[in-house]
mmCIF file of C-alpha atoms in Angstrom:
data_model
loop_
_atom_site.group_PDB
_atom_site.id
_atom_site.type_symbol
_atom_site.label_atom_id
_atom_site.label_comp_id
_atom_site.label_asym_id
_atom_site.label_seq_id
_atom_site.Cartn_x
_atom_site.Cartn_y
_atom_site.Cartn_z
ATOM 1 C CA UNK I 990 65.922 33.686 25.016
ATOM 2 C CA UNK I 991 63.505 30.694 26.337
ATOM 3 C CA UNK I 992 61.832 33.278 27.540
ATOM 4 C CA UNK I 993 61.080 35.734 23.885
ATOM 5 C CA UNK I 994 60.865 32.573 22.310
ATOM 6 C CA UNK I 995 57.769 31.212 24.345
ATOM 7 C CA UNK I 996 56.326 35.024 24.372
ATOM 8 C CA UNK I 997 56.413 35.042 20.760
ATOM 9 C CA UNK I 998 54.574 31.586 20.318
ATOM 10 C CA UNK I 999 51.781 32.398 22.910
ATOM 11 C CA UNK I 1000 51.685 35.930 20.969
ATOM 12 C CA UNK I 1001 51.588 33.941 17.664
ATOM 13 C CA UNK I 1002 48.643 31.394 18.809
ATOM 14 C CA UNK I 1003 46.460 34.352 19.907
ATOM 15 C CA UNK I 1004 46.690 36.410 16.883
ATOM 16 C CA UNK I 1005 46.078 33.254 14.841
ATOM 17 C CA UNK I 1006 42.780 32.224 16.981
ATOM 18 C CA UNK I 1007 41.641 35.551 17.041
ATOM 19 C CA UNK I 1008 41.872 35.823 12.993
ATOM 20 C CA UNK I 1009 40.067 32.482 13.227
ATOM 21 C CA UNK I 1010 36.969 33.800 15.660
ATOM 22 C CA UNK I 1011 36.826 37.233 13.778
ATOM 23 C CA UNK I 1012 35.904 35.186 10.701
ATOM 24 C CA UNK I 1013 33.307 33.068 12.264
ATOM 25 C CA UNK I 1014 31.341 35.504 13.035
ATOM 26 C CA UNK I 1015 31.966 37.715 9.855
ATOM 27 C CA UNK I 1016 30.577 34.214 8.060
ATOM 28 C CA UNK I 1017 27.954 34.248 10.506
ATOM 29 C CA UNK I 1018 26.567 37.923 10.289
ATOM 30 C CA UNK I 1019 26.929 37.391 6.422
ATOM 31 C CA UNK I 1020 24.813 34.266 6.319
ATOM 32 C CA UNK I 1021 22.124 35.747 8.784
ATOM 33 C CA UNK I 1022 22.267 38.828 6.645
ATOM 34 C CA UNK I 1023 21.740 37.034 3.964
ATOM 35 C CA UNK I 1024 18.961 34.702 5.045
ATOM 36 C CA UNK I 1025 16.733 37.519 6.535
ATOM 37 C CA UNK I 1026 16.080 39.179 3.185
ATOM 38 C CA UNK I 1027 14.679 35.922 1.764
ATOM 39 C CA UNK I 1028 12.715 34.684 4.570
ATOM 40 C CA UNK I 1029 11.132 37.953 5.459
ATOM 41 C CA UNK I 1030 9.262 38.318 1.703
ATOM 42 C CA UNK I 1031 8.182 33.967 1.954
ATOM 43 C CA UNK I 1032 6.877 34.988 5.944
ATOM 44 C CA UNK I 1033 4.643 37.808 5.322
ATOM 45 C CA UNK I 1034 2.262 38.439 7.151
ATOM 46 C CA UNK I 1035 -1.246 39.647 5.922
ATOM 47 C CA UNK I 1036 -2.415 43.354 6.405
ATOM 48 C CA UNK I 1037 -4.690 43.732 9.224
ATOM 49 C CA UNK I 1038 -7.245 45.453 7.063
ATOM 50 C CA UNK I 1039 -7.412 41.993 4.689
ATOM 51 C CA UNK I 1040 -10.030 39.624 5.397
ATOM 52 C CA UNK I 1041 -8.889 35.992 6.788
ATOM 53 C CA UNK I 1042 -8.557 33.226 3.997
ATOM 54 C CA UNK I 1043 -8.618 29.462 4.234
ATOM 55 C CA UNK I 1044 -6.894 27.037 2.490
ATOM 56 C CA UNK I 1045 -9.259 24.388 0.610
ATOM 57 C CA UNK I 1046 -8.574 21.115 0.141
ATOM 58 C CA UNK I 1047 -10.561 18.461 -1.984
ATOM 59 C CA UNK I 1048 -10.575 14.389 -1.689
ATOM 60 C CA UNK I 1049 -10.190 13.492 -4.231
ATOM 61 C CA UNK I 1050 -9.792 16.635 -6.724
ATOM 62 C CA UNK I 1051 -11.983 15.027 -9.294
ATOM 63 C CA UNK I 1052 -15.114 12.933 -10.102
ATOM 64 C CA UNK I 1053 -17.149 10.541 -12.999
ATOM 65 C CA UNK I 1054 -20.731 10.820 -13.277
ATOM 66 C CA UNK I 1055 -23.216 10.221 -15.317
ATOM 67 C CA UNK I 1056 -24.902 6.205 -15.863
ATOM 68 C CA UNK I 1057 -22.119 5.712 -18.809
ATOM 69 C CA UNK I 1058 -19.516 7.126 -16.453
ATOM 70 C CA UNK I 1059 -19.526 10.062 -19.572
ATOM 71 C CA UNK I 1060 -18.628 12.952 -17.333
ATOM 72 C CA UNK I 1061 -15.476 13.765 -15.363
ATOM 73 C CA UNK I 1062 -15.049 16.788 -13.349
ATOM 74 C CA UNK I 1063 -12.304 18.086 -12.033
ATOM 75 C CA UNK I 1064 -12.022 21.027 -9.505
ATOM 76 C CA UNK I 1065 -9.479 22.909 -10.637
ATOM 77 C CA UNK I 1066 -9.168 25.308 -7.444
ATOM 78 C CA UNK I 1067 -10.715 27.193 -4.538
ATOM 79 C CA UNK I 1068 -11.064 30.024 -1.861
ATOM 80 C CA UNK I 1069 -12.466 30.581 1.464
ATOM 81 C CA UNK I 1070 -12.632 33.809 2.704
ATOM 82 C CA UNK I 1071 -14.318 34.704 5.814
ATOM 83 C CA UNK I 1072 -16.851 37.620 6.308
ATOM 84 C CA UNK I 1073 -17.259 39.994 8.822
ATOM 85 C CA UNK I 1074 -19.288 43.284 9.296
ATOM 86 C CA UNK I 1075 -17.541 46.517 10.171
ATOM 87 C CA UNK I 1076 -17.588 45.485 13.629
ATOM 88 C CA UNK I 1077 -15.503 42.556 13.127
ATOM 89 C CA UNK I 1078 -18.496 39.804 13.828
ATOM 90 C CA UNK I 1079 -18.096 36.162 11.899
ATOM 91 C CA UNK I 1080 -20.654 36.561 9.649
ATOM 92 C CA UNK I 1081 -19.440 32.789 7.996
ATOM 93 C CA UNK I 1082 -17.302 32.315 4.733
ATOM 94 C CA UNK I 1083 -17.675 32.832 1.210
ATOM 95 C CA UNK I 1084 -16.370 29.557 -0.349
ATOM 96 C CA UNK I 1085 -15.793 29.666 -4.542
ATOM 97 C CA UNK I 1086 -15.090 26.515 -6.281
ATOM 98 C CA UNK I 1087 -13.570 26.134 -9.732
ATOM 99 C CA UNK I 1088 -14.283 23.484 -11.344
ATOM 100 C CA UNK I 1089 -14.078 22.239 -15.265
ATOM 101 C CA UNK I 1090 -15.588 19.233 -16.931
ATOM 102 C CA UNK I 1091 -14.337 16.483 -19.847
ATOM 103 C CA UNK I 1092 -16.788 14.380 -22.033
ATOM 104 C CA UNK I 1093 -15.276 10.998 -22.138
ATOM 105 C CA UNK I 1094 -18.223 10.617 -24.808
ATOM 106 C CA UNK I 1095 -16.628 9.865 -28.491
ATOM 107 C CA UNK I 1096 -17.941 12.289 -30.981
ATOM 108 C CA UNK I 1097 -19.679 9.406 -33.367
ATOM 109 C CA UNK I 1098 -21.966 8.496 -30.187
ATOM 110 C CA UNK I 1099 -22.044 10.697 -27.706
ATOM 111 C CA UNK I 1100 -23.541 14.196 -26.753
ATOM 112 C CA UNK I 1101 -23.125 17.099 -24.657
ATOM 113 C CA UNK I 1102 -23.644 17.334 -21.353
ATOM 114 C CA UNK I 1103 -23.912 20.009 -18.394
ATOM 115 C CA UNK I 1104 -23.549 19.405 -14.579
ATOM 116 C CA UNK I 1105 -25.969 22.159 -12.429
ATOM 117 C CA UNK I 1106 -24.685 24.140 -9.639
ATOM 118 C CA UNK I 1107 -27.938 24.714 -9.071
ATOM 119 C CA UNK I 1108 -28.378 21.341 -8.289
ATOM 120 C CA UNK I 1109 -25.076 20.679 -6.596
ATOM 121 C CA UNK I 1110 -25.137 20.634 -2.354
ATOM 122 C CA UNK I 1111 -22.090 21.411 -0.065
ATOM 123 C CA UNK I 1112 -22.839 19.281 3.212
ATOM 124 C CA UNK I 1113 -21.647 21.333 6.522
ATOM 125 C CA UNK I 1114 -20.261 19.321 9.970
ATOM 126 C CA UNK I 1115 -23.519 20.402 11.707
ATOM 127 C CA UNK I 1116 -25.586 18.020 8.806
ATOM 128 C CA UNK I 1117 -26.980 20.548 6.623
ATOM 129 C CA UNK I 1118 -26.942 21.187 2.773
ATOM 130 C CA UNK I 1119 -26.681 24.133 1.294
ATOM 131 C CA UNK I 1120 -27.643 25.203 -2.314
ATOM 132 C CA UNK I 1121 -24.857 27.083 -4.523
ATOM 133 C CA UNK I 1122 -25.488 30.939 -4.064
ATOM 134 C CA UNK I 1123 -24.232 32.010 -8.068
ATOM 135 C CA UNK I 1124 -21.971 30.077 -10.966
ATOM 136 C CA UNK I 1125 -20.663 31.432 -13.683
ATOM 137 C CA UNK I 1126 -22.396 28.944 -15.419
ATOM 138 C CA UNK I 1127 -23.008 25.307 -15.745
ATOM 139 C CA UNK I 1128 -19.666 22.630 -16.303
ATOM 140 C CA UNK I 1129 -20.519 21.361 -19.869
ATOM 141 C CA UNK I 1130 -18.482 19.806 -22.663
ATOM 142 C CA UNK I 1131 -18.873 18.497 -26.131
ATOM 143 C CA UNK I 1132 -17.804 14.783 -26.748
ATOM 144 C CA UNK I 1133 -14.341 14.228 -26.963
ATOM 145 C CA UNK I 1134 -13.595 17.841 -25.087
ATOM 146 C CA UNK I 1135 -13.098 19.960 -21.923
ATOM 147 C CA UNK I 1136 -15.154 22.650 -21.118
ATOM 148 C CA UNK I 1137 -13.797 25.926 -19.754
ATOM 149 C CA UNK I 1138 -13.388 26.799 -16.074
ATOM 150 C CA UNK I 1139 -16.367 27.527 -14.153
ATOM 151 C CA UNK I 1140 -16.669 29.582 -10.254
ATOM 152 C CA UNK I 1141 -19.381 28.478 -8.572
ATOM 153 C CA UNK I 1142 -20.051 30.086 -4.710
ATOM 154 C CA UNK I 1143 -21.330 29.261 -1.461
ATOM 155 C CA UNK I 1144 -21.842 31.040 1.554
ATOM 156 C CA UNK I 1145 -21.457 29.074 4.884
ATOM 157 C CA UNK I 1146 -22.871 30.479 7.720
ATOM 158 C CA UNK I 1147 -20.829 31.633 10.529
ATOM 159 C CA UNK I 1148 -19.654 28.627 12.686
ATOM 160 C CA UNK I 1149 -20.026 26.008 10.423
ATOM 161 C CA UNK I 1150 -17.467 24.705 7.759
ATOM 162 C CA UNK I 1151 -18.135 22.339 4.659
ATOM 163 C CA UNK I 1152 -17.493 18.674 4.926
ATOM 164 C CA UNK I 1153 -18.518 17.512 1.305
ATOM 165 C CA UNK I 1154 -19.420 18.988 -2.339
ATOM 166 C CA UNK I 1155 -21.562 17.140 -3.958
ATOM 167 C CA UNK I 1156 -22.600 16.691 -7.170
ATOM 168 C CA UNK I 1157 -25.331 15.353 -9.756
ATOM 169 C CA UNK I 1158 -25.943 14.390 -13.126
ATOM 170 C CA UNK I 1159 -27.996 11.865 -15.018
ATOM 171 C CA UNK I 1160 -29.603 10.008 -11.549
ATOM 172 C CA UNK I 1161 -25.979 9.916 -10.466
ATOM 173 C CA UNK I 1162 -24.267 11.345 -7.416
ATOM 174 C CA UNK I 1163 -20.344 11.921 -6.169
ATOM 175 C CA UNK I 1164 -19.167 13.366 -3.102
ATOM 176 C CA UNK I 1165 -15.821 15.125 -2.731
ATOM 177 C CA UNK I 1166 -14.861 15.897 0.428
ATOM 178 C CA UNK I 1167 -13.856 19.169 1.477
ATOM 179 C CA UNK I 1168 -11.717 20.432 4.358
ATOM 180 C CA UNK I 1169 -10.407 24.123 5.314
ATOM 181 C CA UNK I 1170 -7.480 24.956 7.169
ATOM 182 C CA UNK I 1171 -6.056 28.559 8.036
ATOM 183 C CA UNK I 1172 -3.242 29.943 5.966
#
């Protein structure tokens, strides 16, 4: 009787623990099941046919010019994107800024006003300046307003990458720096 008695408990304790393991790893196939879905769309990688893009960072996103300290411009966004010829060679990256301007001006006493990107510069690491390619148009804004969104473009040649935007208005100048990483 000692004898059924102690079969029947060890019998007992291995059902029990194997009920116990079979739902571990139910709960763990569910949760990995469950996780892939969700991580895979978040993880994806790009096509191999799509071009390589940078992130762009600004510091700080936004500057005053102007002698009355009148005009603040923020840059609202950016992309790099490199370019390459058919055969794959760096041919540099295509860097579009957005950017949109306030008048701090009040409407009794001030004016309009209009920042250049023709007379903006992006400074490179190797100590050069380049000259804004195209813009949609200038950054202006009325007194007391904001201006709509403007793209302005640069193209950096191949092995270089820009340090510093900067820009002018009314015998002032700010510099924003600029820094790239990969995505």
């Amino acid at each position: 009787m000692k004898r059924v008695i102690l079969l029947g408990t060890i019998a007992s304790v291995l059902v029990l623990s194997a009920c116990k393991g079979g739902d571990k790893k139910e709960g763990a196939s569910e949760n990995a099941a469950a996780s892939t879905p969700s991580s895979t769309p978040a993880e994806s990688k790009p096509a191999a046919n799509q071009p390589k893009e940078y992130k762009v960072v600004f510091t700080p996103d936004s500057a005053i010019l102007g002698k009355k300290k009148e005009a603040f411009v923020k840059i609202t966004g950016a992309t790099a994107v490199a370019m390459t010829d058919p055969d794959g060679k760096d041919n540099g990256i295509e860097l579009v800024v957005k950017l949109q301007a306030t008048n701090k001006q009040t409407i009794k006493d001030g004016s309009s006003f209009s920042v250049s990107y023709a007379d903006s510069r992006l400074t490179l690491d190797n100590g050069t300046n380049l000259v804004c390619k195209t813009g949609t148009d200038y950054i202006r804004a009325q007194p007391e307003a904001t201006g709509k969104e403007e793209s302005w473009t640069y193209e950096i040649p191949a092995g270089a990458k820009p340090t510093a935007l900067n820009l002018f208005y009314d015998d002032t100048r700010v510099s924003v720096s600029v820094a790239l990483s990969e995505k």
